[in-house]
mmCIF file of C-alpha atoms in Angstrom:
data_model
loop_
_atom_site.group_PDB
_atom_site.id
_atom_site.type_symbol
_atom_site.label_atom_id
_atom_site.label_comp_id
_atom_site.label_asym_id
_atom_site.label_seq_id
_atom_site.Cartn_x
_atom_site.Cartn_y
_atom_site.Cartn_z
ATOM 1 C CA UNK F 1287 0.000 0.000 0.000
ATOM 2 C CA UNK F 1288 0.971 3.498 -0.290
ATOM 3 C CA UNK F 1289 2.662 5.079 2.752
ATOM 4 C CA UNK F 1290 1.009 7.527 4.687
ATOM 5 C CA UNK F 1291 1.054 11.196 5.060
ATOM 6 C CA UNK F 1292 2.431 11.713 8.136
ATOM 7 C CA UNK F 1293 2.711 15.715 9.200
ATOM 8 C CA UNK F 1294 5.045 16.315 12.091
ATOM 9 C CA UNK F 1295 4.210 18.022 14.911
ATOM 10 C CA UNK F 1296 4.988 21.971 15.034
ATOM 11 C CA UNK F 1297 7.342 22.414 17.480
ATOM 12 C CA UNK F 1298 7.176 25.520 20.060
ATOM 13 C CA UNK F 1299 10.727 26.681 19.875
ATOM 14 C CA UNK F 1300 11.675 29.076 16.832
ATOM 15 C CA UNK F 1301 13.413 28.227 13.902
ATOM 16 C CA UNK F 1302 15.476 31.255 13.756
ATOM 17 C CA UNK F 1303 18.290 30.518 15.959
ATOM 18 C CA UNK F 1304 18.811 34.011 17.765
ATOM 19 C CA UNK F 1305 16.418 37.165 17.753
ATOM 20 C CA UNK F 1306 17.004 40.378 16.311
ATOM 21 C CA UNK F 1307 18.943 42.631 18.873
ATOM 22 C CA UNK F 1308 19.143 46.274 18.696
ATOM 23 C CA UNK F 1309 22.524 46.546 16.681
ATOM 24 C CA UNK F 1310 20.420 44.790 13.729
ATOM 25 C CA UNK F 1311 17.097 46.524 14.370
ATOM 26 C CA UNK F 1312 19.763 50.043 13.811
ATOM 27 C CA UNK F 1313 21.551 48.449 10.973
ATOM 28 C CA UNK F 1314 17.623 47.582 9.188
ATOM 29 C CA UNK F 1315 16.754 51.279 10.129
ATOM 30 C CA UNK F 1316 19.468 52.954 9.039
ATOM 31 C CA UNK F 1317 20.009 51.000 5.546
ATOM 32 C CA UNK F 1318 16.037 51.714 5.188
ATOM 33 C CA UNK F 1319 16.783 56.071 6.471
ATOM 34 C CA UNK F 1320 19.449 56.014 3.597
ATOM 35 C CA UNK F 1321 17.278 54.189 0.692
ATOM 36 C CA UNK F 1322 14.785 56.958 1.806
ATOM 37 C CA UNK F 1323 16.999 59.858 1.868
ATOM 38 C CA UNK F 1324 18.267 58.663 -1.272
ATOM 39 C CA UNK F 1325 14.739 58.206 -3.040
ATOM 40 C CA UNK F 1326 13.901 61.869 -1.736
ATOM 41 C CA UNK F 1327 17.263 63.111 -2.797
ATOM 42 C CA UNK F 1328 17.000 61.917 -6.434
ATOM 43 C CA UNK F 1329 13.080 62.970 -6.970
ATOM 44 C CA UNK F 1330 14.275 66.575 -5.940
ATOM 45 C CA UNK F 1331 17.094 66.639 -8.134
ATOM 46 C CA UNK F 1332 14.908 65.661 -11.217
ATOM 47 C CA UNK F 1333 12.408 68.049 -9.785
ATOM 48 C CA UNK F 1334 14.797 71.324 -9.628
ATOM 49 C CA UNK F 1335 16.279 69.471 -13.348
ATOM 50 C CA UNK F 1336 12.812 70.214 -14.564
ATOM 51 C CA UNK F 1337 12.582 73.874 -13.423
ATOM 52 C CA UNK F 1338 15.887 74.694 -15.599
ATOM 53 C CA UNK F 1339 14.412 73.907 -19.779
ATOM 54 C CA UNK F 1340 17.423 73.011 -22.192
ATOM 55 C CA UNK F 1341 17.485 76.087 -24.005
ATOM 56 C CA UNK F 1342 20.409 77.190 -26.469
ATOM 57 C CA UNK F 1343 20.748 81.131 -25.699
ATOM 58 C CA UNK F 1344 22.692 82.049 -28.826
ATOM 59 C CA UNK F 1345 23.119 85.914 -29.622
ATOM 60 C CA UNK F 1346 21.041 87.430 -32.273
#
């Protein structure tokens, strides 16, 4: 016959082998402060990019 499903048991322990301390948590923020500051950085640079029209200014 064909063997049976068997499921284990969920255990109660985690999986993840150690928590996240606060020297992770403050890498996590930081790296996700920079991607922001970076995000905001770039959309103001197109922004003030599109204030300035490329325009040749050649004498008459």
């Amino acid at each position: 016959m064909a063997d049976k499903n068997v499921i284990p048991k969920a255990s109660i322990e985690s999986d993840s082998g150690k928590d996240l301390d606060r020297k992770g948590f403050l890498s996590w923020l930081s790296i996700g402060w920079l991607a922001f500051a970076g995000a905001t950085g770039g959309f103001f640079t197109v922004m003030i990019r599109f204030m300035f029209p490329n325009v040749l200014f050649e004498p008459p």
